[in-house]
Amino acid sequence: MTAADQDWRNGALGTRVRVALWLRDEVGVGNTFSRAALRAAITGAEQVDRRMRDLRPAGWVIRTNLDKPSLRPEQLYLEKVGAPVWERKHRGAGLRQISAKTRRDVYARDQYLCRRCGIGAAEAYPDEPGSTARLTLGRMSPGGTGSAVDAEELMTLCARCDESTEDTAGARVGLAEVWRQIEALPDHLQRELLGWMAADARVMTPVERAWGLYRQLPTGQRDATQQSLRDLLKS
Ligand SMILES: [Zn+2]
């Protein structure tokens, strides 16, 4: 083992290992840090937040203000360093792999739409013109421990919703604005929304399910399908 094998700046190491080393060397047990600082340190890597969460099943204890109310929303607290994942024999600690089949099954079950915001792959976010959504898998219950690998424990999320799963700061919208929109809904839609809230997931309607599947078709077939529907409605 060389010094570079335990240097969080070493881009050749896996992201989870780099995050672990950064926490050990730059934060230290008993100290707080922010996601922004973590992201600024581990550059050029995708899904840094998720890799940090992946340390938890390896015995790392990282608190948010959800389970430690003395923390500010943007603060995280390193309570315990777990398995030394930078050592070869611990590299896979706490990680169970999601099989390619499970991945496909979950996407298909969710009609290739984010279960939180309903966006489909490669669609643009309404509040971010020109953006492109990327789908990934997230766990059903954010509070769970261990890594989720079974279809029932997983759901389709876009990368943005996945990254914000544990963010409590409400960075994009204020509570008052959200409530204003909710209050303006007619009764039956408020009731529907309450159902989604209780399930912590959007329940797809038949038309949304059809839309999600349609969006998976290649462009030529989408055009043909659109024409067929037009013809069907004319007849
Ligand atoms: Zn989403």
Coordinates of C-alpha atoms and ligand atoms in Angstrom, one line a residue:
M1 CA 0.0 0.0 0.0
T2 CA 1.4 3.3 -1.1
A3 CA 0.6 6.9 0.1
A4 CA -1.4 7.4 -3.1
D5 CA -3.7 4.5 -2.1
Q6 CA -4.8 6.6 0.9
D7 CA -4.9 10.0 -0.6
W8 CA -8.5 11.3 -1.2
R9 CA -7.1 13.5 -4.1
N10 CA -6.2 10.4 -6.1
G11 CA -8.8 10.3 -8.8
A12 CA -7.8 6.7 -9.6
L13 CA -9.4 5.5 -6.4
G14 CA -13.2 4.7 -6.3
T15 CA -15.4 7.5 -5.3
R16 CA -16.6 5.8 -2.1
V17 CA -12.9 5.2 -1.0
R18 CA -12.1 8.9 -1.8
V19 CA -15.1 10.1 0.2
A20 CA -14.1 7.8 3.2
L21 CA -10.5 9.1 3.1
W22 CA -11.7 12.7 2.9
L23 CA -13.9 12.2 5.9
R24 CA -11.2 10.6 7.9
D25 CA -8.4 13.1 7.0
E26 CA -10.2 16.4 6.4
V27 CA -13.2 16.1 8.7
G28 CA -12.4 13.7 11.5
V29 CA -14.7 12.1 14.0
G30 CA -16.7 14.5 16.0
N31 CA -16.7 17.3 13.4
T32 CA -19.3 18.7 11.0
F33 CA -19.0 19.2 7.3
S34 CA -21.3 20.2 4.4
R35 CA -22.3 18.4 1.3
A36 CA -21.0 21.5 -0.6
A37 CA -17.5 21.0 0.9
L38 CA -17.6 17.3 0.1
R39 CA -18.6 17.9 -3.5
A40 CA -16.0 20.7 -3.9
A41 CA -13.3 18.3 -2.7
I42 CA -14.2 15.2 -4.7
T43 CA -14.5 16.7 -8.1
G44 CA -14.9 14.9 -11.4
A45 CA -16.9 12.1 -9.7
E46 CA -20.6 11.4 -10.1
Q47 CA -23.0 10.9 -7.3
V48 CA -20.7 11.8 -4.4
D49 CA -23.6 12.1 -2.0
R50 CA -24.7 8.6 -2.9
R51 CA -21.3 7.2 -2.4
M52 CA -21.2 8.8 1.0
R53 CA -24.5 7.1 1.9
D54 CA -23.0 3.9 0.7
L55 CA -20.5 4.1 3.6
R56 CA -23.3 3.7 6.2
P57 CA -23.8 0.0 5.6
A58 CA -20.0 -0.3 6.1
G59 CA -20.4 0.9 9.7
W60 CA -19.8 4.6 9.1
V61 CA -22.2 6.9 11.1
I62 CA -22.9 10.2 9.4
R63 CA -25.7 12.2 11.0
T64 CA -28.0 14.8 9.3
N65 CA -30.2 17.3 11.1
L66 CA -33.1 14.7 10.6
D67 CA -31.6 12.5 13.3
K68 CA -29.5 15.1 15.1
P69 CA -31.7 18.3 15.4
S70 CA -28.8 20.4 16.8
L71 CA -27.3 20.4 13.3
R72 CA -28.2 23.0 10.8
P73 CA -30.0 21.7 7.6
E74 CA -26.8 21.9 5.5
Q75 CA -24.6 20.3 8.2
L76 CA -23.5 16.7 8.4
Y77 CA -21.8 15.2 11.4
L78 CA -19.2 12.4 11.3
E79 CA -19.9 10.4 14.4
K80 CA -18.0 7.2 13.6
V81 CA -15.5 5.9 11.1
G82 CA -16.5 2.5 10.0
A83 CA -14.8 -0.2 7.9
P84 CA -11.5 1.0 6.3
V85 CA -12.8 0.7 2.8
W86 CA -9.5 2.0 1.4
E87 CA -7.9 -1.4 2.3
R88 CA -8.4 -3.9 -0.4
K89 CA -10.0 -6.5 1.8
H90 CA -12.6 -4.0 3.0
R91 CA -13.3 -2.4 -0.3
G92 CA -16.6 -4.1 -0.8
A93 CA -17.7 -3.8 2.9
G94 CA -21.4 -3.2 3.2
L95 CA -21.9 -3.2 -0.6
R96 CA -24.3 -5.6 -2.2
Q97 CA -24.7 -5.3 -5.9
I98 CA -27.9 -4.7 -7.7
S99 CA -28.2 -7.1 -10.5
A100 CA -28.7 -5.9 -14.1
K101 CA -32.0 -7.8 -14.1
T102 CA -33.3 -6.2 -10.9
R103 CA -32.3 -2.8 -12.4
R104 CA -34.3 -3.5 -15.6
D105 CA -37.3 -4.8 -13.6
V106 CA -37.5 -1.7 -11.4
Y107 CA -37.3 0.7 -14.3
A108 CA -40.0 -1.3 -16.2
R109 CA -42.2 -1.5 -13.1
D110 CA -42.0 2.3 -12.7
Q111 CA -42.6 2.9 -16.4
Y112 CA -39.2 4.6 -16.7
L113 CA -40.4 7.6 -14.8
C114 CA -39.0 9.2 -11.7
R115 CA -41.2 8.2 -8.8
R116 CA -40.8 11.5 -7.0
C117 CA -41.2 14.2 -9.7
G118 CA -42.5 12.0 -12.6
I119 CA -39.8 13.1 -15.1
G120 CA -38.7 10.6 -17.8
A121 CA -35.2 9.9 -19.1
A122 CA -33.7 12.7 -21.1
E123 CA -36.7 15.0 -20.5
A124 CA -35.9 18.6 -19.4
Y125 CA -36.9 19.8 -15.9
P126 CA -39.6 22.4 -16.3
D127 CA -37.7 24.8 -14.0
E128 CA -34.4 24.1 -15.7
P129 CA -34.8 24.6 -19.5
G130 CA -32.2 22.7 -21.4
S131 CA -31.5 20.3 -18.6
T132 CA -31.6 16.5 -19.1
A133 CA -32.9 14.1 -16.6
R134 CA -31.0 10.9 -15.9
L135 CA -32.7 8.0 -14.2
T136 CA -31.1 6.0 -11.4
L137 CA -32.3 3.7 -8.6
G138 CA -33.0 4.9 -5.1
R139 CA -34.1 3.1 -2.0
M140 CA -37.8 3.1 -1.0
S141 CA -37.2 4.0 2.6
P142 CA -34.4 6.6 3.0
G143 CA -34.0 5.7 6.7
G144 CA -33.2 2.0 6.0
T145 CA -29.8 0.5 6.8
G146 CA -27.8 -1.8 4.6
S147 CA -27.8 -1.5 0.9
A148 CA -31.0 -2.2 -1.0
V149 CA -30.7 -4.8 -3.7
D150 CA -34.2 -6.2 -4.2
A151 CA -36.8 -4.7 -6.5
E152 CA -39.2 -4.1 -3.7
E153 CA -36.7 -2.0 -1.8
L154 CA -35.9 0.1 -4.9
M155 CA -37.6 2.7 -7.0
T156 CA -36.8 4.7 -10.0
L157 CA -35.6 8.2 -9.3
C158 CA -34.0 10.9 -11.4
A159 CA -30.6 11.9 -10.4
R160 CA -31.9 15.2 -9.0
C161 CA -34.5 13.7 -6.8
D162 CA -32.0 11.0 -5.7
E163 CA -29.5 13.7 -4.7
S164 CA -32.1 15.6 -2.8
T165 CA -33.5 12.6 -0.9
E166 CA -31.7 13.6 2.3
D167 CA -31.5 17.3 1.7
T168 CA -33.9 19.0 4.1
A169 CA -33.0 22.6 3.3
G170 CA -35.6 23.0 0.6
A171 CA -33.0 24.7 -1.6
R172 CA -35.3 25.3 -4.6
V173 CA -38.7 26.3 -3.2
G174 CA -40.1 27.7 0.0
L175 CA -42.8 26.1 2.1
A176 CA -45.2 29.0 1.6
E177 CA -45.0 28.6 -2.2
V178 CA -45.6 24.9 -2.0
W179 CA -48.6 25.3 0.3
R180 CA -50.0 28.0 -1.9
Q181 CA -50.0 25.6 -4.8
I182 CA -51.5 22.8 -2.7
E183 CA -54.3 25.0 -1.4
A184 CA -55.2 26.1 -4.9
L185 CA -55.9 22.5 -6.0
P186 CA -59.5 21.2 -6.2
D187 CA -60.6 18.8 -3.5
H188 CA -60.2 15.6 -5.4
L189 CA -56.6 16.5 -6.5
Q190 CA -55.7 17.4 -2.9
R191 CA -57.0 14.0 -1.9
E192 CA -54.9 12.4 -4.7
L193 CA -51.8 14.4 -3.5
L194 CA -52.4 13.2 0.0
G195 CA -52.2 9.6 -1.2
W196 CA -48.9 10.3 -2.9
M197 CA -47.6 12.0 0.2
A198 CA -48.5 8.9 2.3
A199 CA -46.8 6.6 -0.2
D200 CA -43.9 9.1 -0.5
A201 CA -44.1 8.4 -4.3
R202 CA -46.2 9.6 -7.1
V203 CA -48.9 7.1 -8.1
M204 CA -49.0 6.9 -11.9
T205 CA -52.3 7.2 -13.7
P206 CA -52.9 5.0 -16.7
V207 CA -52.1 7.9 -19.0
E208 CA -48.9 8.6 -17.3
R209 CA -47.9 5.0 -17.4
A210 CA -48.6 5.0 -21.2
W211 CA -46.6 8.2 -21.5
G212 CA -43.6 6.7 -19.7
L213 CA -43.6 3.6 -21.9
Y214 CA -44.1 5.7 -25.1
R215 CA -41.1 7.8 -24.1
Q216 CA -38.9 4.7 -24.2
L217 CA -39.5 4.2 -27.9
P218 CA -36.9 5.3 -30.4
T219 CA -37.8 8.6 -32.2
G220 CA -39.2 7.0 -35.4
Q221 CA -41.5 4.7 -33.5
R222 CA -42.6 7.6 -31.3
D223 CA -43.6 9.5 -34.5
A224 CA -45.4 6.5 -35.8
T225 CA -47.3 6.0 -32.5
Q226 CA -48.3 9.6 -32.4
Q227 CA -49.7 9.3 -36.0
S228 CA -51.5 6.1 -35.1
L229 CA -53.2 7.8 -32.1
R230 CA -54.2 10.7 -34.3
D231 CA -55.7 8.4 -36.8
L232 CA -57.5 6.4 -34.1
L233 CA -59.1 9.5 -32.6
K234 CA -60.2 10.7 -36.1
S235 CA -62.0 7.4 -36.8
Ligands
ZN1 ZN -37.2 13.3 -10.1

